[in-house]
Structure formats: C-alpha cells, structure tokens
PDB file of C-alpha atoms and ligand atoms in Angstrom:
ATOM      1  CA  ALA A 211      10.402  20.274  11.507  1.00  0.00           C
ATOM      2  CA  CYS A 212       7.750  21.742   9.238  1.00  0.00           C
ATOM      3  CA  SER A 213      10.043  22.567   6.339  1.00  0.00           C
ATOM      4  CA  SER A 214      12.619  19.829   6.874  1.00  0.00           C
ATOM      5  CA  LYS A 215      12.454  16.845   4.600  1.00  0.00           C
ATOM      6  CA  TYR A 216      13.272  14.497   7.424  1.00  0.00           C
ATOM      7  CA  VAL A 217      11.401  13.559  10.530  1.00  0.00           C
ATOM      8  CA  LEU A 218      13.290  12.323  13.546  1.00  0.00           C
ATOM      9  CA  SER A 219      13.656   8.601  13.519  1.00  0.00           C
ATOM     10  CA  GLN A 220      11.732   7.124  16.384  1.00  0.00           C
ATOM     11  CA  MET A 221      12.719   4.462  18.876  1.00  0.00           C
ATOM     12  CA  HIS A 222      10.158   2.093  17.456  1.00  0.00           C
ATOM     13  CA  PRO A 223      11.688  -0.996  15.785  1.00  0.00           C
ATOM     14  CA  MET A 224       9.768  -0.187  12.632  1.00  0.00           C
ATOM     15  CA  TRP A 225      11.228   3.318  12.500  1.00  0.00           C
ATOM     16  CA  GLN A 226      14.839   2.494  11.636  1.00  0.00           C
ATOM     17  CA  GLY A 227      16.678   5.657  10.641  1.00  0.00           C
ATOM     18  CA  PRO A 228      15.379   9.018   9.410  1.00  0.00           C
ATOM     19  CA  LEU A 229      12.261   8.840   7.278  1.00  0.00           C
ATOM     20  CA  VAL A 230      12.008  11.042   4.195  1.00  0.00           C
ATOM     21  CA  VAL A 231       8.529  12.562   4.148  1.00  0.00           C
ATOM     22  CA  PRO A 232       7.316  14.420   1.060  1.00  0.00           C
ATOM     23  CA  GLY A 233       7.076  18.065   2.228  1.00  0.00           C
ATOM     24  CA  GLY A 234       6.262  17.036   5.759  1.00  0.00           C
ATOM     25  CA  ASP A 235       4.135  20.013   6.716  1.00  0.00           C
ATOM     26  CA  ARG A 236       0.868  18.183   7.339  1.00  0.00           C
ATOM     27  CA  GLN A 237       1.880  15.149   9.354  1.00  0.00           C
ATOM     28  CA  SER A 238      -0.171  13.199  11.882  1.00  0.00           C
ATOM     29  CA  PRO A 239      -0.848  12.663  14.718  1.00  0.00           C
ATOM     30  CA  ILE A 240      -1.024  16.073  16.430  1.00  0.00           C
ATOM     31  CA  ASP A 241      -1.844  17.521  19.815  1.00  0.00           C
ATOM     32  CA  ILE A 242      -5.307  19.102  19.580  1.00  0.00           C
ATOM     33  CA  VAL A 243      -5.187  22.362  21.557  1.00  0.00           C
ATOM     34  CA  VAL A 244      -8.887  22.530  22.364  1.00  0.00           C
ATOM     35  CA  ARG A 245      -9.091  26.272  22.978  1.00  0.00           C
ATOM     36  CA  LYS A 246      -7.283  26.967  19.678  1.00  0.00           C
ATOM     37  CA  SER A 247      -9.700  24.889  17.597  1.00  0.00           C
ATOM     38  CA  VAL A 248     -12.087  26.962  15.486  1.00  0.00           C
ATOM     39  CA  PHE A 249     -15.847  26.245  15.519  1.00  0.00           C
ATOM     40  CA  ASP A 250     -17.157  25.815  11.952  1.00  0.00           C
ATOM     41  CA  SER A 251     -20.973  25.885  11.722  1.00  0.00           C
ATOM     42  CA  GLU A 252     -20.775  24.467   8.170  1.00  0.00           C
ATOM     43  CA  LEU A 253     -19.515  21.135   9.522  1.00  0.00           C
ATOM     44  CA  LYS A 254     -22.291  18.551   9.247  1.00  0.00           C
ATOM     45  CA  PRO A 255     -23.046  15.522  11.425  1.00  0.00           C
ATOM     46  CA  LEU A 256     -21.153  12.382  10.446  1.00  0.00           C
ATOM     47  CA  LEU A 257     -23.210   9.896   8.467  1.00  0.00           C
ATOM     48  CA  THR A 258     -21.941   6.316   8.780  1.00  0.00           C
ATOM     49  CA  ASN A 259     -23.718   3.453   7.049  1.00  0.00           C
ATOM     50  CA  TYR A 260     -21.802   0.278   7.873  1.00  0.00           C
ATOM     51  CA  ASP A 261     -22.943  -3.172   6.695  1.00  0.00           C
ATOM     52  CA  PRO A 262     -21.626  -5.934   9.040  1.00  0.00           C
ATOM     53  CA  ARG A 263     -21.882  -8.402   6.129  1.00  0.00           C
ATOM     54  CA  THR A 264     -18.853  -6.688   4.540  1.00  0.00           C
ATOM     55  CA  CYS A 265     -16.602  -7.696   7.455  1.00  0.00           C
ATOM     56  CA  GLN A 266     -14.082 -10.281   6.182  1.00  0.00           C
ATOM     57  CA  GLN A 267     -11.020 -10.952   8.324  1.00  0.00           C
ATOM     58  CA  ILE A 268      -8.819  -9.921  11.196  1.00  0.00           C
ATOM     59  CA  TRP A 269      -5.041 -10.064  10.949  1.00  0.00           C
ATOM     60  CA  ASN A 270      -1.772  -9.099  12.619  1.00  0.00           C
ATOM     61  CA  ASN A 271       0.318  -7.006  10.227  1.00  0.00           C
ATOM     62  CA  GLY A 272       3.285  -6.726  12.599  1.00  0.00           C
ATOM     63  CA  TYR A 273       2.358  -3.220  13.711  1.00  0.00           C
ATOM     64  CA  SER A 274      -1.291  -3.462  14.834  1.00  0.00           C
ATOM     65  CA  PHE A 275      -4.216  -5.781  14.185  1.00  0.00           C
ATOM     66  CA  LEU A 276      -6.602  -4.870  11.386  1.00  0.00           C
ATOM     67  CA  VAL A 277     -10.252  -5.800  10.833  1.00  0.00           C
ATOM     68  CA  GLU A 278     -10.713  -5.669   7.061  1.00  0.00           C
ATOM     69  CA  TYR A 279     -13.910  -4.986   5.128  1.00  0.00           C
ATOM     70  CA  ASP A 280     -14.943  -5.756   1.557  1.00  0.00           C
ATOM     71  CA  ASP A 281     -14.539  -2.361  -0.114  1.00  0.00           C
ATOM     72  CA  THR A 282     -15.337  -3.456  -3.687  1.00  0.00           C
ATOM     73  CA  ALA A 283     -18.684  -1.608  -3.517  1.00  0.00           C
ATOM     74  CA  ASP A 284     -20.285   1.264  -1.581  1.00  0.00           C
ATOM     75  CA  LYS A 285     -21.672  -0.979   1.164  1.00  0.00           C
ATOM     76  CA  SER A 286     -19.989   0.366   4.292  1.00  0.00           C
ATOM     77  CA  THR A 287     -19.688   4.097   3.859  1.00  0.00           C
ATOM     78  CA  LEU A 288     -18.955   7.391   5.578  1.00  0.00           C
ATOM     79  CA  GLU A 289     -20.189  10.777   4.388  1.00  0.00           C
ATOM     80  CA  GLY A 290     -21.133  14.140   5.860  1.00  0.00           C
ATOM     81  CA  GLY A 291     -18.992  15.804   8.503  1.00  0.00           C
ATOM     82  CA  PRO A 292     -16.249  17.781   6.714  1.00  0.00           C
ATOM     83  CA  LEU A 293     -16.453  15.503   3.682  1.00  0.00           C
ATOM     84  CA  GLN A 294     -17.736  16.464   0.216  1.00  0.00           C
ATOM     85  CA  ASP A 295     -17.668  12.917  -1.152  1.00  0.00           C
ATOM     86  CA  LYS A 296     -18.684   9.384  -0.118  1.00  0.00           C
ATOM     87  CA  PHE A 297     -15.923   7.305   1.481  1.00  0.00           C
ATOM     88  CA  ARG A 298     -15.711   3.506   1.732  1.00  0.00           C
ATOM     89  CA  LEU A 299     -14.624   1.725   4.924  1.00  0.00           C
ATOM     90  CA  CYS A 300     -11.636  -0.536   4.208  1.00  0.00           C
ATOM     91  CA  GLN A 301     -10.344  -1.387   7.694  1.00  0.00           C
ATOM     92  CA  PHE A 302     -10.111  -0.413  11.321  1.00  0.00           C
ATOM     93  CA  HIS A 303      -7.245  -0.892  13.771  1.00  0.00           C
ATOM     94  CA  PHE A 304      -5.946   0.441  17.081  1.00  0.00           C
ATOM     95  CA  HIS A 305      -2.826   1.965  18.673  1.00  0.00           C
ATOM     96  CA  TRP A 306      -2.037   1.368  22.351  1.00  0.00           C
ATOM     97  CA  GLY A 307       0.651   1.553  25.060  1.00  0.00           C
ATOM     98  CA  GLU A 308       2.372  -0.913  27.352  1.00  0.00           C
ATOM     99  CA  SER A 309       0.530   0.753  30.235  1.00  0.00           C
ATOM    100  CA  ASN A 310      -2.774   2.585  30.608  1.00  0.00           C
ATOM    101  CA  ALA A 311      -0.836   5.839  31.017  1.00  0.00           C
ATOM    102  CA  TRP A 312      -0.249   6.297  27.281  1.00  0.00           C
ATOM    103  CA  GLY A 313      -0.937   4.730  23.888  1.00  0.00           C
ATOM    104  CA  SER A 314      -3.053   7.146  21.841  1.00  0.00           C
ATOM    105  CA  GLU A 315      -1.650   8.942  18.785  1.00  0.00           C
ATOM    106  CA  HIS A 316      -3.650  12.165  19.005  1.00  0.00           C
ATOM    107  CA  THR A 317      -3.726  14.024  22.315  1.00  0.00           C
ATOM    108  CA  LEU A 318      -6.176  16.580  23.717  1.00  0.00           C
ATOM    109  CA  ASP A 319      -4.303  19.445  25.367  1.00  0.00           C
ATOM    110  CA  ARG A 320      -1.378  17.019  25.715  1.00  0.00           C
ATOM    111  CA  ARG A 321      -3.615  14.485  27.460  1.00  0.00           C
ATOM    112  CA  LEU A 322      -2.731  10.922  26.490  1.00  0.00           C
ATOM    113  CA  PHE A 323      -5.306   8.132  26.337  1.00  0.00           C
ATOM    114  CA  PRO A 324      -4.492   4.427  26.763  1.00  0.00           C
ATOM    115  CA  ALA A 325      -5.480   3.630  23.179  1.00  0.00           C
ATOM    116  CA  GLU A 326      -6.989   5.029  19.967  1.00  0.00           C
ATOM    117  CA  LEU A 327      -9.233   3.426  17.319  1.00  0.00           C
ATOM    118  CA  HIS A 328      -8.835   4.357  13.628  1.00  0.00           C
ATOM    119  CA  LEU A 329     -11.602   3.636  11.104  1.00  0.00           C
ATOM    120  CA  VAL A 330      -9.996   4.009   7.657  1.00  0.00           C
ATOM    121  CA  HIS A 331     -12.071   5.064   4.611  1.00  0.00           C
ATOM    122  CA  TRP A 332     -11.168   6.068   1.027  1.00  0.00           C
ATOM    123  CA  ASN A 333     -12.901   8.407  -1.441  1.00  0.00           C
ATOM    124  CA  SER A 334     -14.916   6.152  -3.741  1.00  0.00           C
ATOM    125  CA  ASN A 335     -16.437   9.082  -5.655  1.00  0.00           C
ATOM    126  CA  LYS A 336     -13.033  10.049  -7.003  1.00  0.00           C
ATOM    127  CA  TYR A 337     -10.940   6.854  -6.945  1.00  0.00           C
ATOM    128  CA  SER A 338     -11.470   3.145  -7.641  1.00  0.00           C
ATOM    129  CA  LEU A 339      -8.879   1.676  -5.276  1.00  0.00           C
ATOM    130  CA  PHE A 340      -7.520   2.450  -1.805  1.00  0.00           C
ATOM    131  CA  GLU A 341      -3.984   2.343  -3.253  1.00  0.00           C
ATOM    132  CA  GLU A 342      -4.907   5.180  -5.627  1.00  0.00           C
ATOM    133  CA  ALA A 343      -6.726   7.270  -3.010  1.00  0.00           C
ATOM    134  CA  VAL A 344      -3.903   6.988  -0.464  1.00  0.00           C
ATOM    135  CA  MET A 345      -1.676   9.102  -2.733  1.00  0.00           C
ATOM    136  CA  GLU A 346      -4.203  11.940  -3.183  1.00  0.00           C
ATOM    137  CA  GLU A 347      -4.902  15.096  -1.175  1.00  0.00           C
ATOM    138  CA  ASN A 348      -8.529  14.231  -0.348  1.00  0.00           C
ATOM    139  CA  GLY A 349      -8.164  10.492  -0.769  1.00  0.00           C
ATOM    140  CA  LEU A 350      -8.705   9.225   2.769  1.00  0.00           C
ATOM    141  CA  ALA A 351     -10.880   9.936   5.795  1.00  0.00           C
ATOM    142  CA  VAL A 352      -9.956   8.390   9.142  1.00  0.00           C
ATOM    143  CA  ILE A 353     -12.205   8.542  12.209  1.00  0.00           C
ATOM    144  CA  GLY A 354     -10.205   8.554  15.460  1.00  0.00           C
ATOM    145  CA  VAL A 355     -11.852   7.465  18.713  1.00  0.00           C
ATOM    146  CA  PHE A 356     -10.087   7.641  22.089  1.00  0.00           C
ATOM    147  CA  LEU A 357     -10.320   4.642  24.426  1.00  0.00           C
ATOM    148  CA  LYS A 358     -10.434   4.972  28.191  1.00  0.00           C
ATOM    149  CA  VAL A 359     -10.174   2.145  30.736  1.00  0.00           C
ATOM    150  CA  GLY A 360     -13.436   1.540  32.560  1.00  0.00           C
ATOM    151  CA  LYS A 361     -16.367  -0.747  32.036  1.00  0.00           C
ATOM    152  CA  ARG A 362     -16.140  -3.706  29.668  1.00  0.00           C
ATOM    153  CA  HIS A 363     -17.145  -2.959  26.073  1.00  0.00           C
ATOM    154  CA  GLU A 364     -19.551  -5.749  25.094  1.00  0.00           C
ATOM    155  CA  GLY A 365     -19.237  -5.105  21.353  1.00  0.00           C
ATOM    156  CA  LEU A 366     -15.423  -5.229  21.505  1.00  0.00           C
ATOM    157  CA  GLN A 367     -15.383  -8.633  23.220  1.00  0.00           C
ATOM    158  CA  LYS A 368     -16.016 -10.582  19.962  1.00  0.00           C
ATOM    159  CA  LEU A 369     -12.888  -8.942  18.564  1.00  0.00           C
ATOM    160  CA  VAL A 370     -10.874  -9.518  21.769  1.00  0.00           C
ATOM    161  CA  ASP A 371     -11.815 -13.230  21.669  1.00  0.00           C
ATOM    162  CA  ALA A 372     -10.322 -13.495  18.160  1.00  0.00           C
ATOM    163  CA  LEU A 373      -6.924 -12.013  19.100  1.00  0.00           C
ATOM    164  CA  PRO A 374      -5.236 -15.139  20.540  1.00  0.00           C
ATOM    165  CA  ALA A 375      -5.633 -16.729  17.082  1.00  0.00           C
ATOM    166  CA  ILE A 376      -3.555 -13.919  15.495  1.00  0.00           C
ATOM    167  CA  ARG A 377      -0.831 -13.529  18.136  1.00  0.00           C
ATOM    168  CA  HIS A 378       1.997 -13.552  15.587  1.00  0.00           C
ATOM    169  CA  LYS A 379       2.808 -11.163  12.727  1.00  0.00           C
ATOM    170  CA  GLY A 380       1.304 -12.444   9.485  1.00  0.00           C
ATOM    171  CA  SER A 381      -1.487 -14.514  11.040  1.00  0.00           C
ATOM    172  CA  VAL A 382      -5.030 -13.996   9.735  1.00  0.00           C
ATOM    173  CA  VAL A 383      -8.361 -15.535  10.644  1.00  0.00           C
ATOM    174  CA  GLU A 384     -11.853 -15.192   9.199  1.00  0.00           C
ATOM    175  CA  PHE A 385     -13.874 -12.566  11.062  1.00  0.00           C
ATOM    176  CA  THR A 386     -17.429 -11.836   9.945  1.00  0.00           C
ATOM    177  CA  LYS A 387     -20.595  -9.972  10.807  1.00  0.00           C
ATOM    178  CA  PHE A 388     -18.923  -7.335  12.965  1.00  0.00           C
ATOM    179  CA  ASP A 389     -20.615  -3.947  12.973  1.00  0.00           C
ATOM    180  CA  PRO A 390     -17.940  -1.273  13.534  1.00  0.00           C
ATOM    181  CA  ALA A 391     -20.667   1.228  14.453  1.00  0.00           C
ATOM    182  CA  CYS A 392     -20.712  -0.448  17.885  1.00  0.00           C
ATOM    183  CA  LEU A 393     -17.247   1.033  18.470  1.00  0.00           C
ATOM    184  CA  LEU A 394     -18.365   4.624  17.864  1.00  0.00           C
ATOM    185  CA  PRO A 395     -19.290   6.810  20.831  1.00  0.00           C
ATOM    186  CA  THR A 396     -22.981   7.588  21.375  1.00  0.00           C
ATOM    187  CA  ASN A 397     -22.370  11.202  20.335  1.00  0.00           C
ATOM    188  CA  THR A 398     -20.774  11.392  16.878  1.00  0.00           C
ATOM    189  CA  ASP A 399     -21.866  14.998  16.244  1.00  0.00           C
ATOM    190  CA  ASP A 400     -18.983  16.495  18.251  1.00  0.00           C
ATOM    191  CA  TYR A 401     -15.549  16.120  16.625  1.00  0.00           C
ATOM    192  CA  TRP A 402     -12.402  17.954  15.563  1.00  0.00           C
ATOM    193  CA  THR A 403     -11.192  17.782  11.967  1.00  0.00           C
ATOM    194  CA  TYR A 404      -7.910  18.707  10.238  1.00  0.00           C
ATOM    195  CA  HIS A 405      -5.824  17.715   7.212  1.00  0.00           C
ATOM    196  CA  GLY A 406      -3.012  15.293   7.981  1.00  0.00           C
ATOM    197  CA  SER A 407      -1.310  12.066   7.057  1.00  0.00           C
ATOM    198  CA  LEU A 408      -1.043   8.362   7.645  1.00  0.00           C
ATOM    199  CA  THR A 409       0.711   7.840  10.984  1.00  0.00           C
ATOM    200  CA  THR A 410       2.799   4.940   9.649  1.00  0.00           C
ATOM    201  CA  PRO A 411       4.930   4.734   6.502  1.00  0.00           C
ATOM    202  CA  PRO A 412       4.416   5.829   3.764  1.00  0.00           C
ATOM    203  CA  LEU A 413       3.071   8.756   5.923  1.00  0.00           C
ATOM    204  CA  THR A 414       1.302  10.149   2.840  1.00  0.00           C
ATOM    205  CA  GLU A 415      -0.524  13.454   3.443  1.00  0.00           C
ATOM    206  CA  SER A 416      -3.890  12.304   2.117  1.00  0.00           C
ATOM    207  CA  VAL A 417      -6.022  12.091   5.267  1.00  0.00           C
ATOM    208  CA  THR A 418      -8.960  14.160   6.431  1.00  0.00           C
ATOM    209  CA  TRP A 419      -8.839  13.360  10.152  1.00  0.00           C
ATOM    210  CA  ILE A 420     -12.071  13.290  12.158  1.00  0.00           C
ATOM    211  CA  VAL A 421     -11.290  12.917  15.886  1.00  0.00           C
ATOM    212  CA  MET A 422     -14.310  12.235  18.129  1.00  0.00           C
ATOM    213  CA  LYS A 423     -14.748  14.361  21.218  1.00  0.00           C
ATOM    214  CA  GLN A 424     -16.426  11.547  23.168  1.00  0.00           C
ATOM    215  CA  HIS A 425     -14.316   8.500  24.043  1.00  0.00           C
ATOM    216  CA  ILE A 426     -15.405   4.880  24.431  1.00  0.00           C
ATOM    217  CA  GLU A 427     -14.690   2.738  27.482  1.00  0.00           C
ATOM    218  CA  VAL A 428     -13.057  -0.701  27.444  1.00  0.00           C
ATOM    219  CA  SER A 429     -12.013  -2.825  30.420  1.00  0.00           C
ATOM    220  CA  HIS A 430      -8.466  -3.216  31.698  1.00  0.00           C
ATOM    221  CA  ASP A 431      -8.646  -6.934  30.822  1.00  0.00           C
ATOM    222  CA  GLN A 432      -9.748  -6.206  27.235  1.00  0.00           C
ATOM    223  CA  LEU A 433      -6.806  -3.852  26.748  1.00  0.00           C
ATOM    224  CA  ALA A 434      -4.466  -6.452  28.293  1.00  0.00           C
ATOM    225  CA  VAL A 435      -5.400  -8.847  25.475  1.00  0.00           C
ATOM    226  CA  PHE A 436      -4.279  -6.195  22.909  1.00  0.00           C
ATOM    227  CA  ARG A 437      -0.893  -6.260  24.692  1.00  0.00           C
ATOM    228  CA  SER A 438      -0.704 -10.067  24.399  1.00  0.00           C
ATOM    229  CA  LEU A 439      -0.234  -9.687  20.636  1.00  0.00           C
ATOM    230  CA  LEU A 440       3.293  -9.898  19.215  1.00  0.00           C
ATOM    231  CA  PHE A 441       5.190  -7.732  16.695  1.00  0.00           C
ATOM    232  CA  THR A 442       7.121 -10.820  15.678  1.00  0.00           C
ATOM    233  CA  SER A 443       6.271 -13.805  13.515  1.00  0.00           C
ATOM    234  CA  ALA A 444       6.215 -17.359  14.863  1.00  0.00           C
ATOM    235  CA  GLU A 445       9.592 -18.135  13.218  1.00  0.00           C
ATOM    236  CA  GLU A 446      11.545 -15.352  14.977  1.00  0.00           C
ATOM    237  CA  GLU A 447      13.423 -16.517  18.054  1.00  0.00           C
ATOM    238  CA  ILE A 448      12.965 -13.213  19.928  1.00  0.00           C
ATOM    239  CA  GLN A 449       9.280 -12.527  20.581  1.00  0.00           C
ATOM    240  CA  ARG A 450       8.399  -8.875  21.150  1.00  0.00           C
ATOM    241  CA  SER A 451       5.081  -7.764  22.681  1.00  0.00           C
ATOM    242  CA  MET A 452       2.967  -5.540  20.459  1.00  0.00           C
ATOM    243  CA  VAL A 453       2.806  -2.402  22.626  1.00  0.00           C
ATOM    244  CA  ASN A 454       3.577   1.311  22.125  1.00  0.00           C
ATOM    245  CA  ASN A 455       2.625   1.070  18.423  1.00  0.00           C
ATOM    246  CA  PHE A 456       1.907   4.788  18.180  1.00  0.00           C
ATOM    247  CA  ARG A 457       3.659   7.685  16.464  1.00  0.00           C
ATOM    248  CA  VAL A 458       4.615  10.778  18.476  1.00  0.00           C
ATOM    249  CA  GLN A 459       2.735  14.032  17.846  1.00  0.00           C
ATOM    250  CA  GLN A 460       3.945  16.044  14.855  1.00  0.00           C
ATOM    251  CA  PRO A 461       4.268  19.834  14.344  1.00  0.00           C
ATOM    252  CA  LEU A 462       1.014  21.611  13.469  1.00  0.00           C
ATOM    253  CA  CYS A 463       2.837  23.841  10.917  1.00  0.00           C
ATOM    254  CA  GLY A 464       0.152  26.521  10.939  1.00  0.00           C
ATOM    255  CA  ARG A 465      -2.777  24.183  10.299  1.00  0.00           C
ATOM    256  CA  THR A 466      -6.201  25.041  11.733  1.00  0.00           C
ATOM    257  CA  VAL A 467      -8.111  22.396  13.662  1.00  0.00           C
ATOM    258  CA  ARG A 468     -11.859  22.950  13.239  1.00  0.00           C
ATOM    259  CA  SER A 469     -14.526  21.797  15.692  1.00  0.00           C
ATOM    260  CA  SER A 470     -18.108  20.814  14.877  1.00  0.00           C
ATOM    261  CA  PHE A 471     -19.269  22.137  18.248  1.00  0.00           C
ATOM    262  CA  SER A 472     -18.882  25.408  20.062  1.00  0.00           C
TER     263      SER A 472
HETATM  264  N1  INV B  96      -2.730   4.931  11.485  1.00  0.00           N
HETATM  265  S1  INV B  96      -3.497   5.454  10.170  1.00  0.00           S
HETATM  266  O1  INV B  96      -4.931   5.388  10.354  1.00  0.00           O
HETATM  267  O2  INV B  96      -2.977   6.769   9.820  1.00  0.00           O
HETATM  268  C1  INV B  96      -3.125   4.401   8.815  1.00  0.00           C
HETATM  269  C2  INV B  96      -4.168   3.914   8.015  1.00  0.00           C
HETATM  270  C3  INV B  96      -3.879   3.058   6.946  1.00  0.00           C
HETATM  271  C4  INV B  96      -2.554   2.698   6.673  1.00  0.00           C
HETATM  272  C5  INV B  96      -2.272   1.768   5.534  1.00  0.00           C
HETATM  273  O3  INV B  96      -3.178   1.334   4.849  1.00  0.00           O
HETATM  274  N2  INV B  96      -0.981   1.416   5.289  1.00  0.00           N
HETATM  275  C6  INV B  96      -0.674   0.439   4.258  1.00  0.00           C
HETATM  276  C7  INV B  96      -0.636   1.009   2.880  1.00  0.00           C
HETATM  277  C8  INV B  96      -0.314   2.343   2.650  1.00  0.00           C
HETATM  278  C9  INV B  96      -0.276   2.822   1.337  1.00  0.00           C
HETATM  279  C10 INV B  96      -0.564   1.971   0.285  1.00  0.00           C
HETATM  280  F1  INV B  96      -0.527   2.428  -0.990  1.00  0.00           F
HETATM  281  C11 INV B  96      -0.916   0.635   0.529  1.00  0.00           C
HETATM  282  C12 INV B  96      -0.951   0.165   1.828  1.00  0.00           C
HETATM  283  C13 INV B  96      -1.519   3.204   7.468  1.00  0.00           C
HETATM  284  C14 INV B  96      -1.804   4.058   8.541  1.00  0.00           C
HETATM  285 ZN1   ZN B  97      -3.871   4.197  12.912  1.00  0.00          ZN
END
C-alpha cells in the first residue's frame, strides 16, 4: 500500500470508491508502536499562544464539527516542538466512534481511544493562506490529543452546549471567547511526532503530526452529545448519526516516529 497509487476505499459514506493519493507513502493516521519510536533530545517543548478572542464560529461540515479561529494574523500560534517556523491555529475538530470502544484515528500499540481532538495550524512564516500551506511539505502542523471517558471536562461543556444548534450538516453558529488551550493535557512536553497527511480528502501529505502522550478526560454524557450530531442536512429525508468519522490506520512505509521523551 506504500507504493500503490490507490488506497482502499473505506466503508464510510464519504469514501465512495478508491481514492487516488499522490504518492501515498506518508499517509495518516498511523499506529504508533511506542517501543519503536526514537527519542530525539533536540525536540523542544511545544509553545502554544492561543488568544480566545480569535474564536469565531462552530459549524457542522458533514464530517465533524469545527471550531474556527480568525487566522488573518499571528494571534493564536504554535511554535517549538519539532517545528522550525511559527504556525497559526485555524480550527480544531474531533473524530469519534459510535461506542466508547473506538473512535480515535491514531492508535498507541493498536490501542483505540473513544475520540481524538485535532488542533490544525498552518505555517505563517512561509505561506499567507491555509489553502496554500495545505499543499506544501511543511505547510501544516496538527496536534492530536486522545480522549478517554471519565470525569466531565468543564472547559468542553461550553462547546457541548453549542452542538444541538448545529445538528445538521451545513449549520453554523457564532462561537466566541473559547480558549483551546483548555483542551490540552496538563503535560504537553511529552509527545510523538512524524510526517503525515490530512486524514480526510484531499489527504495531502503536508502535516507535521504532534500526538500528545497524555490524554484528556471527558464524560460519557459529553461524548454522547457528539454522537447526537448528524452527517446529513435538514433537507435530506434519511438522517444519519455522525459517528465513526475516523480514517483507518495507514502503512508506516518506513517512516520514523520520534518521541520528545525517553
Ligand atoms: N483530520 S485532519 O486534522 O487531518 C484535517 C485537517 C484539516 C482538513 C481540512 O482543512 N480540509 C479542508 C480543506 C483541505 C484542503 C484545502 F485546500 C482546503 C480545505 C482536513 C483534515
Ligand atoms: Zn482530524
């Protein structure tokens, strides 16, 4: 699957038929084999500087729900870690399952988590628009955080309360003053990093992935509200629950996964 130009079409409604992927040898997500990751002492701590005033809206794009940030200036940024440049936050979203048994995109030694958060940033030192950066080798940086079911996440509740207003594909509501830093684990120094791709079409291989070692906890009820969202728009007669919106793990194709901790 590393050299083939096609990846297997997936069961997901959005994945009709084989997808042509350019090259296809650095696709995401992957299974992170912890004991095969290589400690790199040059990896720095992550430096996030998010401004809640840049939070603009929350919407249902028919695959997940996105919280979008004003990325017309370097106001909410990510630097450090494996990155050489400054990256601007443009949005965050989640992937989850129909049950708590699965839902994450990355796995740790094949272990599945009920959900995964992605904070999406683009390289504002080198590019002037997300759409430009998404086509370039070092254009994007995405932070992945695993979710586990446990105690209620107070910071997440404001977002959960907004979801009923965007049940259908295409709906958008104003959403302001949300600090995405509240969704990061307490320890952001320990992570794995590797070069991969977007996990949804166009699957472009422009992402430096930064997957946090420490997960965050959300309650069963909070996750149940994610599952109350719909893939379908209000006009469609068949409503389909927005669940299992994850891509299956892709071949590593000889890539090295580095760790910031030994
Ligand atoms: N799950 S993930 O974090 O890997 C991911 C992040 C962002 C996007 C995205 O922006 N798609 C729309 C898009 C893609 C390319 C464009 F040029 C414009 C919009 C897709 C997947
Ligand atoms: Zn994602």
